[in-house]
Amino acid sequence: MSLRHAVLGLLAEAPASGYDLMKTFDVSLAHVWPATQSQVYGELNKLTDAQLIEVVAHGPRGRKEYAITKDGRAELHRWLIEVEPTGPQRHDGLLRVFFLGVLTPLEARTFLLQQAERAARAHGIYQEVADSSDWDEEMVAVYGRIALEFGLRQTAMVEGWAKWAAEEINSDRARRAREAVQEQEEKTEERKRERQEREPVGEGGRERSREKSREGS
């Protein structure tokens, strides 16, 4: 439901058309909650039907200007105060970190250093936005700069963590964990060979016997 409340939040500052809202999404909210034009216009229709916003002006080429209603402000306030933020529940990159022990040290270090590079690039993009944007005293600008600081600090943290983790790959604990994985793999293969050797002679067993005979000849 965050797109709905993002639209309500933007309209809480001032009335706007769908085109105006898309421009604001593209330069600010897209970094935390991207939305397409069809999604934004679809949400405007839903909010209008729910009487949380209303059309207050019409312009050329079917342009409509929307404003938040009293009920819309109440819904925005409820969401801000009562609804607990969920945050990201899944992280594909961190999930992979749990299993880096199946890779060689070089492969694991390469993966982590790639994460550091991605974080550095993202940090550079955020910094460019911070340096180039006109941070005036409008609500979205003031609090948008606060939100941007989260991105700057988070990407700097991720870059530092990934570089540290890449060095940690060479630690004794990581080495022992890799060796345990390799040992388990070898045991699994050994048990598989033992099962095959004990398997009764059937079609598959006769075929393997013929293969062994050919190898011995």
mmCIF file of C-alpha atoms in Angstrom:
data_model
loop_
_atom_site.group_PDB
_atom_site.id
_atom_site.type_symbol
_atom_site.label_atom_id
_atom_site.label_comp_id
_atom_site.label_asym_id
_atom_site.label_seq_id
_atom_site.Cartn_x
_atom_site.Cartn_y
_atom_site.Cartn_z
ATOM 1 C CA MET A 1 0.000 0.000 0.000
ATOM 2 C CA SER A 2 3.022 2.348 0.080
ATOM 3 C CA LEU A 3 2.408 3.730 -3.416
ATOM 4 C CA ARG A 4 -1.034 4.859 -2.306
ATOM 5 C CA HIS A 5 0.425 6.649 0.673
ATOM 6 C CA ALA A 6 3.282 8.107 -1.365
ATOM 7 C CA VAL A 7 0.727 9.761 -3.642
ATOM 8 C CA LEU A 8 -1.253 10.986 -0.641
ATOM 9 C CA GLY A 9 1.920 12.376 0.895
ATOM 10 C CA LEU A 10 2.838 14.322 -2.218
ATOM 11 C CA LEU A 11 -0.665 15.751 -2.511
ATOM 12 C CA ALA A 12 -0.614 16.684 1.185
ATOM 13 C CA GLU A 13 1.969 19.319 0.318
ATOM 14 C CA ALA A 14 0.155 20.801 -2.673
ATOM 15 C CA PRO A 15 -2.361 19.866 -5.398
ATOM 16 C CA ALA A 16 -0.756 18.336 -8.473
ATOM 17 C CA SER A 17 -1.505 16.619 -11.743
ATOM 18 C CA GLY A 18 -0.440 13.110 -12.596
ATOM 19 C CA TYR A 19 2.364 14.565 -14.712
ATOM 20 C CA ASP A 20 3.578 16.671 -11.791
ATOM 21 C CA LEU A 21 3.549 13.645 -9.503
ATOM 22 C CA MET A 22 5.571 11.575 -11.978
ATOM 23 C CA LYS A 23 8.245 14.285 -12.155
ATOM 24 C CA THR A 24 8.534 14.242 -8.364
ATOM 25 C CA PHE A 25 8.759 10.447 -8.340
ATOM 26 C CA ASP A 26 11.511 10.501 -10.950
ATOM 27 C CA VAL A 27 13.737 12.985 -9.114
ATOM 28 C CA SER A 28 13.189 11.891 -5.520
ATOM 29 C CA LEU A 29 10.900 9.027 -4.501
ATOM 30 C CA ALA A 30 12.160 6.694 -7.228
ATOM 31 C CA HIS A 31 15.243 6.035 -5.089
ATOM 32 C CA VAL A 32 13.113 4.460 -2.355
ATOM 33 C CA TRP A 33 9.830 3.525 -4.049
ATOM 34 C CA PRO A 34 9.964 3.478 -7.866
ATOM 35 C CA ALA A 35 6.690 3.637 -9.765
ATOM 36 C CA THR A 36 5.691 3.675 -13.408
ATOM 37 C CA GLN A 37 3.341 6.182 -14.993
ATOM 38 C CA SER A 38 0.584 3.584 -15.323
ATOM 39 C CA GLN A 39 0.916 2.686 -11.633
ATOM 40 C CA VAL A 40 0.690 6.308 -10.504
ATOM 41 C CA TYR A 41 -2.294 7.119 -12.714
ATOM 42 C CA GLY A 42 -3.986 3.900 -11.659
ATOM 43 C CA GLU A 43 -3.503 4.837 -8.017
ATOM 44 C CA LEU A 44 -4.950 8.282 -8.650
ATOM 45 C CA ASN A 45 -8.127 6.665 -9.985
ATOM 46 C CA LYS A 46 -8.348 4.347 -6.971
ATOM 47 C CA LEU A 47 -7.816 7.181 -4.516
ATOM 48 C CA THR A 48 -10.456 9.277 -6.252
ATOM 49 C CA ASP A 49 -12.957 6.405 -6.093
ATOM 50 C CA ALA A 50 -12.157 6.009 -2.372
ATOM 51 C CA GLN A 51 -12.725 9.771 -1.890
ATOM 52 C CA LEU A 52 -9.252 10.183 -0.424
ATOM 53 C CA ILE A 53 -8.400 12.689 -3.155
ATOM 54 C CA GLU A 54 -10.522 14.771 -5.504
ATOM 55 C CA VAL A 55 -10.174 16.506 -8.848
ATOM 56 C CA VAL A 56 -10.023 20.265 -8.234
ATOM 57 C CA ALA A 57 -9.181 21.548 -11.708
ATOM 58 C CA HIS A 58 -9.241 20.513 -15.379
ATOM 59 C CA GLY A 59 -6.752 21.623 -17.998
ATOM 60 C CA PRO A 60 -6.020 21.147 -21.691
ATOM 61 C CA ARG A 61 -5.659 17.654 -23.174
ATOM 62 C CA GLY A 62 -7.573 16.096 -20.318
ATOM 63 C CA ARG A 63 -5.184 17.318 -17.629
ATOM 64 C CA LYS A 64 -6.557 16.893 -14.112
ATOM 65 C CA GLU A 65 -5.267 18.455 -10.918
ATOM 66 C CA TYR A 66 -5.796 16.453 -7.744
ATOM 67 C CA ALA A 67 -5.970 17.517 -4.110
ATOM 68 C CA ILE A 68 -6.039 15.455 -0.955
ATOM 69 C CA THR A 69 -9.315 15.369 0.973
ATOM 70 C CA LYS A 70 -9.859 15.454 4.722
ATOM 71 C CA ASP A 71 -10.310 11.680 4.711
ATOM 72 C CA GLY A 72 -7.125 11.367 2.689
ATOM 73 C CA ARG A 73 -5.143 13.320 5.277
ATOM 74 C CA ALA A 74 -6.582 11.137 8.014
ATOM 75 C CA GLU A 75 -5.528 8.002 6.119
ATOM 76 C CA LEU A 76 -2.018 9.389 5.569
ATOM 77 C CA HIS A 77 -1.733 10.256 9.258
ATOM 78 C CA ARG A 78 -2.940 6.790 10.248
ATOM 79 C CA TRP A 79 -0.379 5.135 7.998
ATOM 80 C CA LEU A 80 2.458 7.290 9.311
ATOM 81 C CA ILE A 81 1.594 6.740 12.985
ATOM 82 C CA GLU A 82 -0.084 3.346 13.291
ATOM 83 C CA VAL A 83 1.293 1.107 10.531
ATOM 84 C CA GLU A 84 4.683 -0.367 11.357
ATOM 85 C CA PRO A 85 7.165 -0.208 8.456
ATOM 86 C CA THR A 86 7.911 -3.651 7.089
ATOM 87 C CA GLY A 87 11.293 -3.017 5.480
ATOM 88 C CA PRO A 88 13.007 -5.509 3.176
ATOM 89 C CA GLN A 89 12.246 -9.090 4.212
ATOM 90 C CA ARG A 90 14.558 -10.738 1.667
ATOM 91 C CA HIS A 91 18.076 -9.945 0.537
ATOM 92 C CA ASP A 92 19.440 -12.084 -2.276
ATOM 93 C CA GLY A 93 23.003 -10.888 -1.792
ATOM 94 C CA LEU A 94 23.155 -11.636 1.926
ATOM 95 C CA LEU A 95 21.512 -15.016 1.396
ATOM 96 C CA ARG A 96 24.424 -15.979 -0.851
ATOM 97 C CA VAL A 97 26.951 -14.957 1.794
ATOM 98 C CA PHE A 98 25.734 -17.807 4.014
ATOM 99 C CA PHE A 99 26.913 -20.307 1.389
ATOM 100 C CA LEU A 100 30.195 -18.825 0.188
ATOM 101 C CA GLY A 101 31.976 -21.785 1.747
ATOM 102 C CA VAL A 102 31.155 -23.895 -1.304
ATOM 103 C CA LEU A 103 33.270 -21.548 -3.467
ATOM 104 C CA THR A 104 37.010 -21.249 -3.720
ATOM 105 C CA PRO A 105 38.533 -18.400 -1.671
ATOM 106 C CA LEU A 106 39.150 -16.471 -4.893
ATOM 107 C CA GLU A 107 35.538 -16.866 -6.023
ATOM 108 C CA ALA A 108 34.202 -15.841 -2.611
ATOM 109 C CA ARG A 109 36.469 -12.780 -2.415
ATOM 110 C CA THR A 110 35.511 -11.775 -5.959
ATOM 111 C CA PHE A 111 31.817 -11.952 -5.092
ATOM 112 C CA LEU A 112 32.261 -9.771 -2.010
ATOM 113 C CA LEU A 113 34.439 -7.211 -3.752
ATOM 114 C CA GLN A 114 31.789 -6.944 -6.467
ATOM 115 C CA GLN A 115 29.279 -6.082 -3.738
ATOM 116 C CA ALA A 116 31.675 -3.397 -2.522
ATOM 117 C CA GLU A 117 31.922 -1.957 -6.039
ATOM 118 C CA ARG A 118 28.126 -1.902 -6.422
ATOM 119 C CA ALA A 119 27.750 -0.103 -3.110
ATOM 120 C CA ALA A 120 30.419 2.423 -4.109
ATOM 121 C CA ARG A 121 28.637 3.137 -7.387
ATOM 122 C CA ALA A 122 25.307 3.597 -5.591
ATOM 123 C CA HIS A 123 26.994 5.902 -3.080
ATOM 124 C CA GLY A 124 28.356 7.972 -5.940
ATOM 125 C CA ILE A 125 24.899 8.307 -7.464
ATOM 126 C CA TYR A 126 23.400 9.393 -4.140
ATOM 127 C CA GLN A 127 26.221 11.859 -3.599
ATOM 128 C CA GLU A 128 25.655 13.328 -7.047
ATOM 129 C CA VAL A 129 21.975 13.804 -6.208
ATOM 130 C CA ALA A 130 22.926 15.447 -2.910
ATOM 131 C CA ASP A 131 25.362 17.834 -4.588
ATOM 132 C CA SER A 132 23.303 18.731 -7.635
ATOM 133 C CA SER A 133 19.780 19.046 -6.255
ATOM 134 C CA ASP A 134 18.238 22.287 -5.073
ATOM 135 C CA TRP A 135 17.287 21.486 -1.491
ATOM 136 C CA ASP A 136 14.719 24.200 -0.860
ATOM 137 C CA GLU A 137 12.370 24.424 2.111
ATOM 138 C CA GLU A 138 9.466 22.495 0.610
ATOM 139 C CA MET A 139 8.398 19.428 2.602
ATOM 140 C CA VAL A 140 9.523 16.811 0.084
ATOM 141 C CA ALA A 141 12.906 18.520 -0.342
ATOM 142 C CA VAL A 142 13.605 18.913 3.377
ATOM 143 C CA TYR A 143 12.633 15.400 4.358
ATOM 144 C CA GLY A 144 13.854 13.963 1.068
ATOM 145 C CA ARG A 145 17.360 15.133 1.976
ATOM 146 C CA ILE A 146 16.999 13.355 5.319
ATOM 147 C CA ALA A 147 15.976 10.172 3.495
ATOM 148 C CA LEU A 148 18.876 10.578 1.060
ATOM 149 C CA GLU A 149 21.290 10.647 3.992
ATOM 150 C CA PHE A 150 20.122 7.123 4.827
ATOM 151 C CA GLY A 151 21.166 5.987 1.363
ATOM 152 C CA LEU A 152 24.545 7.697 1.668
ATOM 153 C CA ARG A 153 25.292 6.145 5.035
ATOM 154 C CA GLN A 154 23.938 2.717 4.112
ATOM 155 C CA THR A 155 25.963 2.414 0.910
ATOM 156 C CA ALA A 156 29.110 3.571 2.696
ATOM 157 C CA MET A 157 28.473 0.942 5.372
ATOM 158 C CA VAL A 158 27.851 -1.830 2.822
ATOM 159 C CA GLU A 159 31.043 -0.975 0.941
ATOM 160 C CA GLY A 160 33.089 -1.094 4.144
ATOM 161 C CA TRP A 161 31.432 -4.335 5.275
ATOM 162 C CA ALA A 162 32.003 -6.076 1.928
ATOM 163 C CA LYS A 163 35.698 -5.170 1.915
ATOM 164 C CA TRP A 164 36.037 -6.441 5.484
ATOM 165 C CA ALA A 165 34.191 -9.647 4.580
ATOM 166 C CA ALA A 166 36.494 -10.211 1.599
ATOM 167 C CA GLU A 167 39.466 -10.150 3.966
ATOM 168 C CA GLU A 168 37.649 -12.427 6.399
ATOM 169 C CA ILE A 169 37.555 -15.118 3.694
ATOM 170 C CA ASN A 170 41.233 -15.725 4.451
ATOM 171 C CA SER A 171 40.680 -16.239 8.181
ATOM 172 C CA ASP A 172 41.317 -19.585 9.878
ATOM 173 C CA ARG A 173 37.623 -19.963 10.739
ATOM 174 C CA ALA A 174 36.591 -19.501 7.114
ATOM 175 C CA ARG A 175 39.285 -21.936 5.975
ATOM 176 C CA ARG A 176 38.097 -24.604 8.416
ATOM 177 C CA ALA A 177 34.490 -24.083 7.297
ATOM 178 C CA ARG A 178 35.501 -24.587 3.645
ATOM 179 C CA GLU A 179 37.464 -27.696 4.526
ATOM 180 C CA ALA A 180 34.436 -29.120 6.348
ATOM 181 C CA VAL A 181 32.289 -28.554 3.247
ATOM 182 C CA GLN A 182 34.882 -30.252 1.047
ATOM 183 C CA GLU A 183 35.190 -33.170 3.461
ATOM 184 C CA GLN A 184 31.434 -33.653 3.492
ATOM 185 C CA GLU A 185 31.361 -33.596 -0.308
ATOM 186 C CA GLU A 186 34.071 -36.254 -0.453
ATOM 187 C CA LYS A 187 32.186 -38.446 2.032
ATOM 188 C CA THR A 188 29.001 -38.119 0.000
ATOM 189 C CA GLU A 189 30.786 -39.202 -3.171
ATOM 190 C CA GLU A 190 32.417 -42.108 -1.350
ATOM 191 C CA ARG A 191 29.073 -43.358 -0.014
ATOM 192 C CA LYS A 192 27.620 -43.063 -3.505
ATOM 193 C CA ARG A 193 30.393 -45.242 -4.940
ATOM 194 C CA GLU A 194 29.900 -47.810 -2.166
ATOM 195 C CA ARG A 195 26.163 -48.001 -2.896
ATOM 196 C CA GLN A 196 26.836 -48.524 -6.561
ATOM 197 C CA GLU A 197 29.284 -51.328 -5.825
ATOM 198 C CA ARG A 198 26.752 -53.081 -3.552
ATOM 199 C CA GLU A 199 23.894 -52.673 -6.022
ATOM 200 C CA PRO A 200 22.473 -56.034 -7.240
ATOM 201 C CA VAL A 201 23.339 -56.982 -10.774
ATOM 202 C CA GLY A 202 20.454 -55.793 -12.911
ATOM 203 C CA GLU A 203 20.341 -53.981 -16.194
ATOM 204 C CA GLY A 204 22.257 -51.056 -14.721
ATOM 205 C CA GLY A 205 24.612 -53.373 -12.835
ATOM 206 C CA ARG A 206 25.357 -55.457 -15.943
ATOM 207 C CA GLU A 207 26.069 -52.287 -17.903
ATOM 208 C CA ARG A 208 28.527 -51.094 -15.252
ATOM 209 C CA SER A 209 30.128 -54.560 -15.183
ATOM 210 C CA ARG A 210 30.623 -54.443 -18.944
ATOM 211 C CA GLU A 211 32.135 -50.951 -18.634
ATOM 212 C CA LYS A 212 34.576 -52.182 -15.962
ATOM 213 C CA SER A 213 35.468 -55.176 -18.131
ATOM 214 C CA ARG A 214 36.193 -52.907 -21.092
ATOM 215 C CA GLU A 215 38.320 -50.656 -18.885
ATOM 216 C CA GLY A 216 40.306 -53.688 -17.671
ATOM 217 C CA SER A 217 40.924 -55.066 -21.170
#
